[in-house]
Structure formats: structure tokens, C-alpha cells
mmCIF file of C-alpha atoms in Angstrom:
data_model
loop_
_atom_site.group_PDB
_atom_site.id
_atom_site.type_symbol
_atom_site.label_atom_id
_atom_site.label_comp_id
_atom_site.label_asym_id
_atom_site.label_seq_id
_atom_site.Cartn_x
_atom_site.Cartn_y
_atom_site.Cartn_z
ATOM 1 C CA MET D 1 16.188 97.111 211.017
ATOM 2 C CA LYS D 2 13.974 94.754 212.978
ATOM 3 C CA TYR D 3 10.818 95.828 211.149
ATOM 4 C CA ASP D 4 9.821 95.613 207.482
ATOM 5 C CA PHE D 5 9.862 99.084 205.932
ATOM 6 C CA THR D 6 10.635 97.887 202.397
ATOM 7 C CA THR D 7 7.544 95.927 201.348
ATOM 8 C CA LEU D 8 5.019 97.861 199.279
ATOM 9 C CA ILE D 9 1.353 96.883 199.538
ATOM 10 C CA ASP D 10 -0.703 97.488 196.390
ATOM 11 C CA ARG D 11 -3.669 99.488 197.682
ATOM 12 C CA SER D 12 -5.270 100.099 194.295
ATOM 13 C CA ASN D 13 -8.201 97.799 195.106
ATOM 14 C CA GLN D 14 -8.424 98.419 198.850
ATOM 15 C CA GLY D 15 -10.592 101.557 198.759
ATOM 16 C CA SER D 16 -7.646 103.800 199.650
ATOM 17 C CA PHE D 17 -8.592 107.488 199.425
ATOM 18 C CA LYS D 18 -5.063 108.272 198.264
ATOM 19 C CA TRP D 19 -4.855 105.668 195.515
ATOM 20 C CA ASN D 20 -8.431 106.259 194.338
ATOM 21 C CA GLY D 21 -7.798 109.995 194.264
ATOM 22 C CA MET D 22 -4.756 109.491 192.048
ATOM 23 C CA LYS D 23 -6.804 107.397 189.632
ATOM 24 C CA ARG D 24 -9.621 109.937 189.639
ATOM 25 C CA HIS D 25 -7.288 112.821 188.814
ATOM 26 C CA TYR D 26 -5.462 110.869 186.102
ATOM 27 C CA PRO D 27 -7.332 107.752 184.936
ATOM 28 C CA GLU D 28 -4.460 106.807 182.595
ATOM 29 C CA VAL D 29 -1.941 106.438 185.418
ATOM 30 C CA PRO D 30 0.134 103.271 184.818
ATOM 31 C CA SER D 31 0.081 100.429 187.319
ATOM 32 C CA GLY D 32 2.859 100.482 189.884
ATOM 33 C CA ILE D 33 2.744 104.243 190.483
ATOM 34 C CA VAL D 34 2.465 105.149 194.164
ATOM 35 C CA PRO D 35 0.849 108.421 195.324
ATOM 36 C CA PHE D 36 2.479 110.713 197.909
ATOM 37 C CA SER D 37 -0.525 112.825 198.872
ATOM 38 C CA VAL D 38 -2.939 111.943 201.695
ATOM 39 C CA ALA D 39 -1.187 111.622 205.061
ATOM 40 C CA ASP D 40 -1.272 107.907 205.674
ATOM 41 C CA MET D 41 1.651 105.544 205.157
ATOM 42 C CA GLU D 42 2.636 103.202 202.335
ATOM 43 C CA LEU D 43 4.134 100.953 205.008
ATOM 44 C CA LYS D 44 2.998 97.780 206.710
ATOM 45 C CA ASN D 45 1.312 98.304 210.055
ATOM 46 C CA PRO D 46 3.217 97.556 213.271
ATOM 47 C CA PRO D 47 3.189 93.754 213.645
ATOM 48 C CA GLU D 48 2.347 94.067 217.346
ATOM 49 C CA VAL D 49 -0.911 95.785 216.385
ATOM 50 C CA VAL D 50 -1.712 93.285 213.636
ATOM 51 C CA GLU D 51 -1.040 90.205 215.770
ATOM 52 C CA GLY D 52 -2.795 91.728 218.769
ATOM 53 C CA LEU D 53 -5.916 92.422 216.719
ATOM 54 C CA LYS D 54 -5.921 88.863 215.374
ATOM 55 C CA LYS D 55 -5.877 87.540 218.922
ATOM 56 C CA TYR D 56 -8.558 90.021 219.974
ATOM 57 C CA LEU D 57 -10.812 88.893 217.115
ATOM 58 C CA ASP D 58 -10.593 85.325 218.394
ATOM 59 C CA GLU D 59 -11.930 86.452 221.769
ATOM 60 C CA ALA D 60 -14.099 89.526 221.227
ATOM 61 C CA ILE D 61 -17.679 90.284 220.308
ATOM 62 C CA LEU D 62 -17.747 93.216 217.873
ATOM 63 C CA GLY D 63 -20.819 94.843 219.324
ATOM 64 C CA TYR D 64 -21.309 98.416 220.517
ATOM 65 C CA THR D 65 -18.128 99.145 222.424
ATOM 66 C CA GLY D 66 -16.909 101.893 224.719
ATOM 67 C CA PRO D 67 -13.440 102.660 226.061
ATOM 68 C CA THR D 68 -12.021 100.271 228.638
ATOM 69 C CA ASP D 69 -9.743 101.003 231.567
ATOM 70 C CA ALA D 70 -6.929 99.325 229.618
ATOM 71 C CA TYR D 71 -7.504 101.778 226.767
ATOM 72 C CA TYR D 72 -7.433 104.812 229.061
ATOM 73 C CA ASP D 73 -4.341 103.504 230.839
ATOM 74 C CA ALA D 74 -2.505 103.041 227.528
ATOM 75 C CA VAL D 75 -3.147 106.620 226.409
ATOM 76 C CA ILE D 76 -2.355 108.085 229.826
ATOM 77 C CA SER D 77 0.919 106.135 230.005
ATOM 78 C CA TRP D 78 1.912 107.185 226.469
ATOM 79 C CA MET D 79 1.349 110.862 227.116
ATOM 80 C CA LYS D 80 3.389 110.681 230.301
ATOM 81 C CA ARG D 81 6.422 108.837 228.961
ATOM 82 C CA ARG D 82 6.549 110.364 225.449
ATOM 83 C CA HIS D 83 5.390 113.900 226.245
ATOM 84 C CA ASN D 84 5.773 114.359 230.012
ATOM 85 C CA TRP D 85 2.103 115.255 230.237
ATOM 86 C CA ASP D 86 -0.033 114.020 233.115
ATOM 87 C CA ILE D 87 -3.585 113.609 231.850
ATOM 88 C CA LYS D 88 -6.722 112.396 233.589
ATOM 89 C CA LYS D 89 -9.361 109.925 232.505
ATOM 90 C CA GLU D 90 -12.167 112.447 232.908
ATOM 91 C CA TRP D 91 -10.562 114.767 230.326
ATOM 92 C CA PHE D 92 -11.146 112.308 227.462
ATOM 93 C CA VAL D 93 -13.671 112.695 224.706
ATOM 94 C CA THR D 94 -13.195 110.069 221.996
ATOM 95 C CA THR D 95 -13.980 111.031 218.408
ATOM 96 C CA THR D 96 -13.944 109.377 215.000
ATOM 97 C CA GLY D 97 -10.873 111.295 213.885
ATOM 98 C CA VAL D 98 -9.193 114.594 214.692
ATOM 99 C CA VAL D 99 -11.065 116.411 211.907
ATOM 100 C CA THR D 100 -14.314 115.503 213.663
ATOM 101 C CA GLY D 101 -12.594 116.554 216.860
ATOM 102 C CA PHE D 102 -11.808 120.103 215.823
ATOM 103 C CA GLN D 103 -15.145 120.442 214.018
ATOM 104 C CA ALA D 104 -16.901 119.793 217.330
ATOM 105 C CA ALA D 105 -14.568 122.258 219.039
ATOM 106 C CA ILE D 106 -15.530 124.995 216.575
ATOM 107 C CA LYS D 107 -19.217 124.230 216.952
ATOM 108 C CA SER D 108 -18.967 124.284 220.751
ATOM 109 C CA VAL D 109 -17.182 127.639 221.032
ATOM 110 C CA ILE D 110 -18.179 130.016 218.247
ATOM 111 C CA GLU D 111 -21.412 131.642 217.160
ATOM 112 C CA GLN D 112 -22.443 132.694 213.665
ATOM 113 C CA GLY D 113 -19.951 135.225 212.283
ATOM 114 C CA ASP D 114 -17.288 134.755 214.966
ATOM 115 C CA GLY D 115 -13.707 134.676 213.767
ATOM 116 C CA VAL D 116 -11.386 131.675 214.027
ATOM 117 C CA ILE D 117 -7.679 132.406 213.588
ATOM 118 C CA ILE D 118 -5.444 130.086 211.582
ATOM 119 C CA LEU D 119 -1.748 130.322 210.675
ATOM 120 C CA SER D 120 -1.487 129.870 206.894
ATOM 121 C CA PRO D 121 -0.572 127.950 204.810
ATOM 122 C CA VAL D 122 -2.176 125.237 206.893
ATOM 123 C CA TYR D 123 -4.031 121.912 206.777
ATOM 124 C CA TYR D 124 -6.929 122.669 204.434
ATOM 125 C CA PRO D 125 -9.806 121.080 206.465
ATOM 126 C CA PHE D 126 -9.295 123.907 208.978
ATOM 127 C CA SER D 127 -10.873 126.512 206.701
ATOM 128 C CA SER D 128 -13.703 124.290 205.519
ATOM 129 C CA ALA D 129 -14.599 123.330 209.100
ATOM 130 C CA ILE D 130 -14.718 126.969 210.193
ATOM 131 C CA LYS D 131 -17.010 127.885 207.308
ATOM 132 C CA ARG D 132 -19.201 124.830 207.869
ATOM 133 C CA PHE D 133 -20.148 126.045 211.330
ATOM 134 C CA GLY D 134 -20.710 129.667 210.408
ATOM 135 C CA GLY D 135 -17.345 131.068 211.386
ATOM 136 C CA GLU D 136 -15.120 133.559 209.601
ATOM 137 C CA VAL D 137 -11.644 132.398 208.624
ATOM 138 C CA VAL D 138 -9.072 134.864 209.961
ATOM 139 C CA SER D 139 -5.830 133.973 208.231
ATOM 140 C CA VAL D 140 -2.527 135.114 209.725
ATOM 141 C CA GLU D 141 0.157 134.340 207.147
ATOM 142 C CA LEU D 142 3.322 132.676 208.375
ATOM 143 C CA ILE D 143 6.572 134.431 207.452
ATOM 144 C CA ASN D 144 8.626 132.409 204.973
ATOM 145 C CA GLN D 145 12.361 133.095 205.238
ATOM 146 C CA ASP D 146 14.185 130.976 202.656
ATOM 147 C CA GLY D 147 11.909 128.037 203.375
ATOM 148 C CA GLU D 148 11.841 128.321 207.151
ATOM 149 C CA TYR D 149 8.564 129.531 208.599
ATOM 150 C CA PHE D 150 7.968 131.860 211.525
ATOM 151 C CA ILE D 151 4.914 133.358 213.198
ATOM 152 C CA ASP D 152 4.024 136.983 212.459
ATOM 153 C CA PHE D 153 3.369 137.917 216.077
ATOM 154 C CA ASP D 154 2.323 141.474 215.230
ATOM 155 C CA ALA D 155 -0.402 140.173 212.929
ATOM 156 C CA LEU D 156 -1.380 137.493 215.441
ATOM 157 C CA LYS D 157 -1.640 140.094 218.203
ATOM 158 C CA THR D 158 -3.929 142.229 216.037
ATOM 159 C CA ALA D 159 -6.113 139.210 215.288
ATOM 160 C CA CYS D 160 -6.328 138.163 218.938
ATOM 161 C CA GLU D 161 -7.244 141.659 220.059
ATOM 162 C CA ASN D 162 -10.257 141.766 217.736
ATOM 163 C CA PRO D 163 -13.200 140.865 220.023
ATOM 164 C CA ARG D 164 -14.972 139.057 217.172
ATOM 165 C CA ASN D 165 -12.231 136.427 217.067
ATOM 166 C CA LYS D 166 -13.022 133.710 219.602
ATOM 167 C CA MET D 167 -10.666 130.861 218.741
ATOM 168 C CA LEU D 168 -7.200 129.990 217.491
ATOM 169 C CA LEU D 169 -7.184 126.732 215.504
ATOM 170 C CA PHE D 170 -3.544 125.776 215.855
ATOM 171 C CA CYS D 171 -1.464 123.084 214.127
ATOM 172 C CA SER D 172 1.431 121.693 216.192
ATOM 173 C CA PRO D 173 3.612 120.353 214.602
ATOM 174 C CA HIS D 174 2.584 122.421 211.633
ATOM 175 C CA ASN D 175 1.159 120.768 208.550
ATOM 176 C CA PRO D 176 2.298 121.362 205.803
ATOM 177 C CA VAL D 177 5.472 123.357 206.561
ATOM 178 C CA GLY D 178 6.974 120.881 209.049
ATOM 179 C CA ARG D 179 7.684 123.344 211.850
ATOM 180 C CA VAL D 180 7.858 122.230 215.469
ATOM 181 C CA TRP D 181 7.131 125.323 217.523
ATOM 182 C CA THR D 182 9.573 126.237 220.282
ATOM 183 C CA LYS D 183 8.507 126.602 223.870
ATOM 184 C CA GLU D 184 9.139 130.341 223.603
ATOM 185 C CA GLU D 185 6.864 130.659 220.563
ATOM 186 C CA LEU D 186 4.129 128.692 222.318
ATOM 187 C CA LYS D 187 4.411 130.928 225.396
ATOM 188 C CA GLN D 188 3.931 134.044 223.252
ATOM 189 C CA ILE D 189 0.915 132.549 221.530
ATOM 190 C CA GLY D 190 -0.555 131.414 224.833
ATOM 191 C CA GLU D 191 -0.139 134.832 226.411
ATOM 192 C CA LEU D 192 -1.913 136.541 223.512
ATOM 193 C CA CYS D 193 -4.799 134.096 223.688
ATOM 194 C CA LEU D 194 -5.158 134.257 227.470
ATOM 195 C CA ASN D 195 -5.047 138.059 227.505
ATOM 196 C CA ASN D 196 -7.802 138.252 224.894
ATOM 197 C CA ASP D 197 -9.912 135.239 225.944
ATOM 198 C CA VAL D 198 -9.243 133.376 222.698
ATOM 199 C CA ILE D 199 -9.810 129.636 223.107
ATOM 200 C CA ILE D 200 -6.989 127.491 221.703
ATOM 201 C CA VAL D 201 -7.722 124.287 219.811
ATOM 202 C CA SER D 202 -4.355 122.579 219.374
ATOM 203 C CA ASP D 203 -4.257 119.887 216.691
ATOM 204 C CA GLU D 204 -1.296 117.769 217.796
ATOM 205 C CA ILE D 205 -2.006 114.687 215.706
ATOM 206 C CA HIS D 206 1.628 114.621 214.453
ATOM 207 C CA HIS D 207 3.211 115.185 217.876
ATOM 208 C CA ASP D 208 4.936 111.783 217.996
ATOM 209 C CA LEU D 209 6.579 112.314 214.587
ATOM 210 C CA ILE D 210 9.500 114.508 215.615
ATOM 211 C CA MET D 211 12.885 114.447 213.914
ATOM 212 C CA PRO D 212 16.172 113.835 215.760
ATOM 213 C CA GLY D 213 17.450 116.828 217.692
ATOM 214 C CA VAL D 214 14.048 118.523 217.803
ATOM 215 C CA THR D 215 11.757 118.714 220.851
ATOM 216 C CA HIS D 216 7.994 118.973 220.676
ATOM 217 C CA THR D 217 6.187 120.649 223.575
ATOM 218 C CA VAL D 218 2.568 119.744 224.175
ATOM 219 C CA PHE D 219 0.957 123.186 224.313
ATOM 220 C CA ALA D 220 -1.077 122.379 227.421
ATOM 221 C CA THR D 221 2.015 121.567 229.510
ATOM 222 C CA LEU D 222 3.167 125.197 229.669
ATOM 223 C CA SER D 223 0.841 126.164 232.526
ATOM 224 C CA LYS D 224 -2.330 125.112 234.301
ATOM 225 C CA GLU D 225 -3.939 128.355 233.168
ATOM 226 C CA LEU D 226 -3.275 127.513 229.526
ATOM 227 C CA GLU D 227 -4.274 123.880 230.006
ATOM 228 C CA ASN D 228 -7.625 125.144 231.257
ATOM 229 C CA HIS D 229 -8.077 127.357 228.188
ATOM 230 C CA MET D 230 -7.691 124.832 225.413
ATOM 231 C CA ILE D 231 -8.850 121.705 223.640
ATOM 232 C CA ILE D 232 -6.062 119.322 222.616
ATOM 233 C CA CYS D 233 -6.585 116.925 219.707
ATOM 234 C CA THR D 234 -4.483 113.745 219.664
ATOM 235 C CA SER D 235 -4.612 110.352 217.972
ATOM 236 C CA PRO D 236 -2.494 107.266 217.270
ATOM 237 C CA SER D 237 -3.546 107.437 213.608
ATOM 238 C CA LYS D 238 -0.573 109.261 212.059
ATOM 239 C CA THR D 239 1.982 107.735 214.412
ATOM 240 C CA PHE D 240 1.077 104.102 213.742
ATOM 241 C CA ASN D 241 -0.734 104.275 210.373
ATOM 242 C CA LEU D 242 -4.155 103.673 211.936
ATOM 243 C CA ALA D 243 -6.192 106.409 210.243
ATOM 244 C CA GLY D 244 -8.793 103.914 209.037
ATOM 245 C CA MET D 245 -9.510 102.941 212.645
ATOM 246 C CA GLN D 246 -11.111 106.373 213.157
ATOM 247 C CA THR D 247 -9.842 106.693 216.720
ATOM 248 C CA SER D 248 -8.877 109.983 218.321
ATOM 249 C CA ASN D 249 -8.477 111.222 221.880
ATOM 250 C CA ILE D 250 -9.622 114.789 222.451
ATOM 251 C CA LEU D 251 -8.392 116.041 225.817
ATOM 252 C CA ILE D 252 -10.279 118.864 227.547
ATOM 253 C CA PRO D 253 -9.215 119.635 231.130
ATOM 254 C CA ASN D 254 -11.775 122.458 231.558
ATOM 255 C CA GLU D 255 -15.059 120.892 232.658
ATOM 256 C CA THR D 256 -17.242 123.678 231.239
ATOM 257 C CA LEU D 257 -15.507 123.512 227.857
ATOM 258 C CA ARG D 258 -15.789 119.731 227.923
ATOM 259 C CA GLU D 259 -19.538 119.751 228.635
ATOM 260 C CA LYS D 260 -20.174 122.156 225.754
ATOM 261 C CA TYR D 261 -17.928 120.063 223.537
ATOM 262 C CA VAL D 262 -19.782 116.814 224.277
ATOM 263 C CA GLU D 263 -23.083 118.540 223.567
ATOM 264 C CA ALA D 264 -21.748 119.754 220.217
ATOM 265 C CA ILE D 265 -20.216 116.478 219.137
ATOM 266 C CA ASN D 266 -23.385 114.568 219.934
ATOM 267 C CA GLU D 267 -25.073 116.672 217.252
ATOM 268 C CA ILE D 268 -22.546 115.867 214.516
ATOM 269 C CA SER D 269 -21.054 112.481 215.360
ATOM 270 C CA LYS D 270 -20.728 109.872 218.093
ATOM 271 C CA THR D 271 -18.225 109.677 220.918
ATOM 272 C CA SER D 272 -18.191 105.870 220.871
ATOM 273 C CA LEU D 273 -15.781 104.365 218.370
ATOM 274 C CA ASN D 274 -15.489 101.043 216.620
ATOM 275 C CA ALA D 275 -14.358 98.123 218.755
ATOM 276 C CA LEU D 276 -11.146 97.542 216.811
ATOM 277 C CA GLY D 277 -10.123 101.190 217.075
ATOM 278 C CA TYR D 278 -9.946 101.108 220.861
ATOM 279 C CA LYS D 279 -7.910 97.899 220.840
ATOM 280 C CA ALA D 280 -5.581 99.098 218.058
ATOM 281 C CA CYS D 281 -4.814 102.274 220.015
ATOM 282 C CA GLU D 282 -4.096 100.261 223.152
ATOM 283 C CA LEU D 283 -1.804 97.855 221.299
ATOM 284 C CA ALA D 284 0.028 100.657 219.512
ATOM 285 C CA TYR D 285 0.772 102.658 222.647
ATOM 286 C CA ASN D 286 1.627 99.646 224.807
ATOM 287 C CA GLU D 287 3.589 97.473 222.382
ATOM 288 C CA SER D 288 4.726 99.385 219.278
ATOM 289 C CA GLU D 289 7.109 102.042 220.578
ATOM 290 C CA ALA D 290 10.141 100.267 219.090
ATOM 291 C CA TRP D 291 8.413 100.268 215.684
ATOM 292 C CA LEU D 292 7.943 104.042 215.974
ATOM 293 C CA GLU D 293 11.623 104.584 216.762
ATOM 294 C CA GLU D 294 12.618 102.750 213.562
ATOM 295 C CA LEU D 295 9.951 104.611 211.578
ATOM 296 C CA LEU D 296 11.446 107.951 212.626
ATOM 297 C CA LYS D 297 14.841 106.834 211.291
ATOM 298 C CA LEU D 298 13.218 105.916 207.983
ATOM 299 C CA ILE D 299 11.462 109.290 207.705
ATOM 300 C CA GLN D 300 14.715 111.142 208.376
ATOM 301 C CA HIS D 301 16.526 108.980 205.804
ATOM 302 C CA ASN D 302 13.823 109.558 203.198
ATOM 303 C CA CYS D 303 13.996 113.283 203.877
ATOM 304 C CA ASP D 304 17.763 113.157 203.297
ATOM 305 C CA VAL D 305 17.218 111.294 200.010
ATOM 306 C CA VAL D 306 14.838 113.987 198.720
ATOM 307 C CA CYS D 307 17.067 116.827 199.913
ATOM 308 C CA GLU D 308 20.145 115.349 198.242
ATOM 309 C CA CYS D 309 18.251 114.906 194.972
ATOM 310 C CA MET D 310 17.036 118.495 195.095
ATOM 311 C CA ARG D 311 20.481 119.875 195.885
ATOM 312 C CA THR D 312 21.993 117.921 192.996
ATOM 313 C CA TYR D 313 19.353 118.194 190.276
ATOM 314 C CA PHE D 314 16.917 120.915 191.381
ATOM 315 C CA PRO D 315 18.947 123.633 193.118
ATOM 316 C CA GLU D 316 16.111 126.096 192.398
ATOM 317 C CA VAL D 317 13.773 124.209 194.738
ATOM 318 C CA VAL D 318 13.667 125.554 198.290
ATOM 319 C CA ILE D 319 13.067 122.879 200.930
ATOM 320 C CA SER D 320 11.500 123.717 204.274
ATOM 321 C CA PRO D 321 13.471 122.026 207.079
ATOM 322 C CA LEU D 322 11.586 118.975 208.327
ATOM 323 C CA GLN D 323 11.277 119.198 212.100
ATOM 324 C CA GLY D 324 8.053 117.247 212.556
ATOM 325 C CA THR D 325 5.456 115.206 210.615
ATOM 326 C CA TYR D 326 6.411 112.957 207.678
ATOM 327 C CA LEU D 327 5.371 115.628 205.154
ATOM 328 C CA LEU D 328 8.037 117.606 203.296
ATOM 329 C CA TRP D 329 7.224 121.068 201.879
ATOM 330 C CA LEU D 330 8.936 121.916 198.585
ATOM 331 C CA ASP D 331 8.931 125.322 196.864
ATOM 332 C CA PHE D 332 8.872 125.057 193.045
ATOM 333 C CA ARG D 333 8.031 128.733 192.415
ATOM 334 C CA ALA D 334 11.402 129.395 190.774
ATOM 335 C CA PHE D 335 10.170 127.547 187.675
ATOM 336 C CA GLY D 336 7.591 130.270 187.074
ATOM 337 C CA LEU D 337 4.725 127.867 186.389
ATOM 338 C CA THR D 338 1.108 128.611 187.145
ATOM 339 C CA LYS D 339 -0.464 126.331 189.721
ATOM 340 C CA GLU D 340 -2.364 124.605 186.911
ATOM 341 C CA ALA D 341 0.773 124.101 184.807
ATOM 342 C CA LEU D 342 2.773 122.813 187.783
ATOM 343 C CA GLU D 343 0.054 120.336 188.693
ATOM 344 C CA GLU D 344 -0.215 119.165 185.084
ATOM 345 C CA LYS D 345 3.539 118.638 184.822
ATOM 346 C CA MET D 346 3.732 116.799 188.102
ATOM 347 C CA MET D 347 0.839 114.465 187.399
ATOM 348 C CA LYS D 348 1.086 113.729 183.705
ATOM 349 C CA GLU D 349 4.811 114.042 183.003
ATOM 350 C CA ALA D 350 6.442 113.077 186.304
ATOM 351 C CA LEU D 351 3.608 110.843 187.538
ATOM 352 C CA TRP D 352 4.062 112.646 190.840
ATOM 353 C CA PHE D 353 0.856 112.645 192.862
ATOM 354 C CA THR D 354 1.487 114.860 195.874
ATOM 355 C CA ASP D 355 -0.775 117.366 197.627
ATOM 356 C CA GLU D 356 -0.612 120.573 195.627
ATOM 357 C CA GLY D 357 0.419 123.548 197.724
ATOM 358 C CA TYR D 358 -2.514 125.737 196.718
ATOM 359 C CA LEU D 359 -4.810 123.446 198.738
ATOM 360 C CA PHE D 360 -3.291 124.917 201.909
ATOM 361 C CA GLY D 361 -4.012 128.557 201.034
ATOM 362 C CA GLU D 362 -2.708 131.273 198.757
ATOM 363 C CA GLY D 363 0.684 131.111 200.459
ATOM 364 C CA GLY D 364 1.041 127.557 199.180
ATOM 365 C CA ILE D 365 0.729 128.306 195.469
ATOM 366 C CA GLY D 366 3.777 126.906 193.677
ATOM 367 C CA PHE D 367 4.551 124.402 196.444
ATOM 368 C CA GLU D 368 4.254 120.622 196.686
ATOM 369 C CA ARG D 369 3.712 118.592 199.873
ATOM 370 C CA ILE D 370 5.238 115.129 199.583
ATOM 371 C CA ASN D 371 4.547 112.237 201.939
ATOM 372 C CA LEU D 372 7.785 110.542 203.044
ATOM 373 C CA ALA D 373 6.160 107.577 204.807
ATOM 374 C CA CYS D 374 6.967 104.947 202.201
ATOM 375 C CA PRO D 375 9.737 102.502 201.318
ATOM 376 C CA THR D 376 12.867 104.392 200.254
ATOM 377 C CA TRP D 377 13.028 102.620 196.884
ATOM 378 C CA VAL D 378 9.531 103.875 196.035
ATOM 379 C CA LEU D 379 10.643 107.423 196.731
ATOM 380 C CA GLU D 380 13.808 106.985 194.655
ATOM 381 C CA GLU D 381 11.783 105.785 191.661
ATOM 382 C CA ALA D 382 9.535 108.829 191.947
ATOM 383 C CA LEU D 383 12.522 111.181 192.093
ATOM 384 C CA LEU D 384 13.920 109.605 188.923
ATOM 385 C CA ARG D 385 10.599 110.259 187.167
ATOM 386 C CA LEU D 386 10.724 113.875 188.368
ATOM 387 C CA ARG D 387 14.232 114.292 186.963
ATOM 388 C CA LYS D 388 13.137 112.943 183.583
ATOM 389 C CA ALA D 389 10.093 115.220 183.501
ATOM 390 C CA PHE D 390 12.323 118.252 184.056
ATOM 391 C CA ASN D 391 15.120 116.811 181.875
ATOM 392 C CA ARG D 392 17.557 116.825 184.775
#
């Protein structure tokens, strides 16, 4: 490989949420243990971004900064060549992260007591954001068939037809189960939402992280009618390990929705970002595509390493096929452990610090979500610890 995906950076003293969280949960954790929880990477950043930022720092004033034409052009070009989506400059609202992005969407659309539909198990900030702004969480459980997840369209139809439910907060690709929704599935969802005037907020933060042989469809590309009925949340943060730059592009083609959105976000955050975030996004989209292509090969390889280990030593564990994201969903329910006992065993015996499945809803109890964005040797060491903990 051209790029360095083997070096591990010790983030224990860098303020990392992931590493600090591991230490908080288990203060006795030995040095050298790497967590696999929060969705950022244990990989060096793309060198094109790093070198570009160094050059920018030699030239720039880090004052209050807004988006430049070069920034807009980079995002517009990326969406066209990677996703065949023609977007316009006036659709942009920049936010300090996609979580802030969908929080503002909820605030701009719903009133106190309105329902927001989610497909569970799902990214846990969805539920907390809905509750924060006075909404009711309407959970439609995904159907789990031997680890592969499907949408319960009968239940979704019932939820959409309830006039109290005003929004679908949708995860595409789906975190944590790794599904990339087919065009046919998206069409069915879109039809239900259009027929019942349910606004779609599509969190597509992982849409660049698609495994070989799988195709991601940006929801808004299905029709102009749908494009006009949704808010699409995107960011370079997952793709290029730039989460700390707090830079996201929320795309809202509908002018009325966009005006309400801007009004809402101005009450909870700011639409201007930090100066380095704009430049990092521009550099990533313009110069780091080759890095992404190698990253995707690493993620697929790491997935294969975990799957082979599970087949050999943990045949009871059901693995959800990884179609998108770098997050693998593992079902440990066959061991019959309570969620507390499973977490205890993982943390204190295996020194495995993943995101526990129960965080994503009741349907996640007994599951583990493991982050594959790390050097392969780090993952292999963790799998050996897991084998020893289970005496395999």
C-alpha cells in the first residue's frame, strides 16, 4: 500500500473521547490496550490533509471564517463524482457535526409531542435528540434474519400513517447493523413518507464507506419530489478521520425547509465552522481520494479477519454482513449472558472496549459493535485476548 495503515498513535494523552472513555469505565486498564468503540479511526490522517493544513497555517489568519468558493466547489465535485448527485451552493448549511445537524432538523420540523420515527437498533444519539426537543420516539424494529437486517414495512407504514408522526430520522448506511439500503427499499420508504407528509432526515455520514460489490444510493437522488421533502446530513468526518474538525455539510434543497432549519440552528449552535475544518474538508475531497480507496481495502480485510476468527473459535456468534460503515455488528446472545455480565467479561477479562449493543436500543442487547478502522495487528491482538477470555 502507498499509505501507512500500520502505525498506531497513542492517544491516551490527546483528549480522545474513546481512550478517555475506556479509562473511565476501567481505570485499571493496562497501557497498550486500544479501544474499538467511538466511531473515529486509530489510523493516521491522510497525508494530503496533514501537509495541506501545514501549508495553510503558514499563510492563513485563524480568525472568524466562513466557507469559501473553493470549499463549496470541493464538496459539490465530490458529491457528483462519488455519488452522482448534482447539488447547489444555496442548499448548504454548515454545522459543527452531523449530530448538531439532525438536532437542528428535529427542532425545525416538530412541535412538542410530535412523533419521530427511527429504525431500531440505531445510532443512540437519535433517541436523545428527539427527546431533547420534545418529540416522541417512535421505534420501528428492524427484522433480524440470521444477522441480516430488513425493514418491517408493515410497521413503518402504520407509523407513517399516524398523523402525529412528522419525521423519519433515517440512518443510511445504517449504524450499527452495517446495512446499505437498496434503491428499491429507499423507494418504498420514500413513497410512504411522501404519501403521509413525513419529512425525511437522512443521516448519510457513512455514505463513502461502502464495501466492494455494494452500491450506496443517496436518498435524495431518487426523485426531485423526494429531494424536496428531505434534509440530507453529510460530512467528511467519518470518511477521512476528521471528526475533531467539527465540519458537516447539511444539504436542504427545499427553500422553506432550509429557512426554518437555519432559524432553528441559530438557536442551538452556529453555522460558521472553525477555519481549519473548512480547509481540511477541501483538502480531503480534492486530494485524498486515493487514500480512501486504500482505506476501504483495509476495512474489508479487517472485517475478514474478524469473521474468520469468529467462524473458527466462536461459531455461536452471528455476524451481520458488513455492507457499509467501518462498524461490525456481532451477536453474542448465544452465550446467555446478561448485558451486565457480557460487558463485564468484555472489559475486564478480554480487555475489549467496544460499544455495547444495548446502547442502540432493546434490540441490541447481547450485541457488540466493533470499530474496524485500526491497524490489522491491533485487531488481531484484541481477538487473541477475546479467545483467552472465553478459553477458546
